[in-house]
Short mmCIF file of C-alpha atoms in Angstrom, two decimals:
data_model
loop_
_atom_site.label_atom_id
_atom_site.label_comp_id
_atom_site.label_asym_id
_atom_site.label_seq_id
_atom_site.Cartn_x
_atom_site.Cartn_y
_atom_site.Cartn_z
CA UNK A 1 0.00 0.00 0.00
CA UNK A 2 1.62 3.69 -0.99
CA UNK A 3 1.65 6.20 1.96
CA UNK A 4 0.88 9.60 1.52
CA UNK A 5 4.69 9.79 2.70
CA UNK A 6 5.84 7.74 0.12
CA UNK A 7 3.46 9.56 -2.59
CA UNK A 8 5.19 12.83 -0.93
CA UNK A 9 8.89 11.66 -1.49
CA UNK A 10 8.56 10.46 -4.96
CA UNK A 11 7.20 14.25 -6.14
CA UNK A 12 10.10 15.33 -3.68
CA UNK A 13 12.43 13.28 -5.98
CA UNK A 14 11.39 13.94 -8.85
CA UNK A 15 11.56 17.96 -8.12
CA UNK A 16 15.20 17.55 -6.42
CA UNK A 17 16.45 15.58 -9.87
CA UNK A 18 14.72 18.65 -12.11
CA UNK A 19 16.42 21.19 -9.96
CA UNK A 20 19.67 19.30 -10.05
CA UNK A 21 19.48 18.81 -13.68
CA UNK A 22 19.27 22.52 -14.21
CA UNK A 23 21.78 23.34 -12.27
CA UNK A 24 24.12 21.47 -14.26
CA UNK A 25 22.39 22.60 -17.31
CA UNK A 26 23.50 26.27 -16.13
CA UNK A 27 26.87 25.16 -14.97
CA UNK A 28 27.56 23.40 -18.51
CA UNK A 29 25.92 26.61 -20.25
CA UNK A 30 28.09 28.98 -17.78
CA UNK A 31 31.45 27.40 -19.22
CA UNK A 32 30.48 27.39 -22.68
CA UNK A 33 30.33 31.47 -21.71
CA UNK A 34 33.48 31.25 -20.59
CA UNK A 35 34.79 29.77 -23.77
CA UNK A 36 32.89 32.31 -26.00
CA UNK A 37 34.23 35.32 -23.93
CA UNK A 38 30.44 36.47 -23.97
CA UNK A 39 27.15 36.13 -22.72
CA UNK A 40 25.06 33.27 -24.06
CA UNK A 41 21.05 33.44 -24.54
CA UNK A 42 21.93 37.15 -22.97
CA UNK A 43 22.82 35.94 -19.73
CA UNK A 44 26.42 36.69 -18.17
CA UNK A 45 28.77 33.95 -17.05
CA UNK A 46 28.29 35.26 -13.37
CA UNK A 47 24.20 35.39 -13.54
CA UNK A 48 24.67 31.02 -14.94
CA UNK A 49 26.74 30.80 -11.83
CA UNK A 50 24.57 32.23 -9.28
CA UNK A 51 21.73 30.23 -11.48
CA UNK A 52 23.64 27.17 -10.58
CA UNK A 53 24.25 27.80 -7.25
CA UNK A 54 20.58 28.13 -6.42
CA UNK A 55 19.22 25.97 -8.13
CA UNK A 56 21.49 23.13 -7.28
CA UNK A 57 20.73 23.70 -3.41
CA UNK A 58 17.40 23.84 -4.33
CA UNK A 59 17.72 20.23 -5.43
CA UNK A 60 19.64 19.35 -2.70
CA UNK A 61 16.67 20.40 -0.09
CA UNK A 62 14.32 18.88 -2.13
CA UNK A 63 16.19 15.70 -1.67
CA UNK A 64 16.79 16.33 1.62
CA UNK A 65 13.13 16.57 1.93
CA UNK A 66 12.12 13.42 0.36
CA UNK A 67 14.71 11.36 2.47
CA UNK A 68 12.69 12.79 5.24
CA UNK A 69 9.53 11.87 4.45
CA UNK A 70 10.94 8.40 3.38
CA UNK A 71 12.32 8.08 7.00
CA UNK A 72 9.10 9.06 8.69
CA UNK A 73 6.85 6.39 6.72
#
């Protein structure tokens, strides 16, 4: 029988692996700026690397999160 815990953890999951793909999405994107020596889609090597950062710990608490609930079912 699925929990609601369980039901919780999986969306949890699924949101932290979005986030985290992202992140590495803007990461990638931030060095390809680098390499260019300019802004690419109009966004700045430093705005991809705050976009990064945030959304990787974004990830991270949303798989923080979903351990959680899978430890409490």
């Amino acid at each position: 029988m699925i929990t609601e815990e369980v039901l919780r953890m999986s969306v949890m999951v699924v949101i932290g692996r979005i986030f985290l793909g992202l992140a590495f999405l803007a990461l990638v994107t931030a060095w390809v700026s680098e390499v260019r020596g300019g802004p690419v889609f109009g966004l700045s090597q430093q705005h991809l690397f705050g976009d990064a950062t945030v959304m990787a710990l974004l990830g991270i608490g949303a798989m923080v999160d979903a351990f959680w609930h899978a430890r409490n079912r």
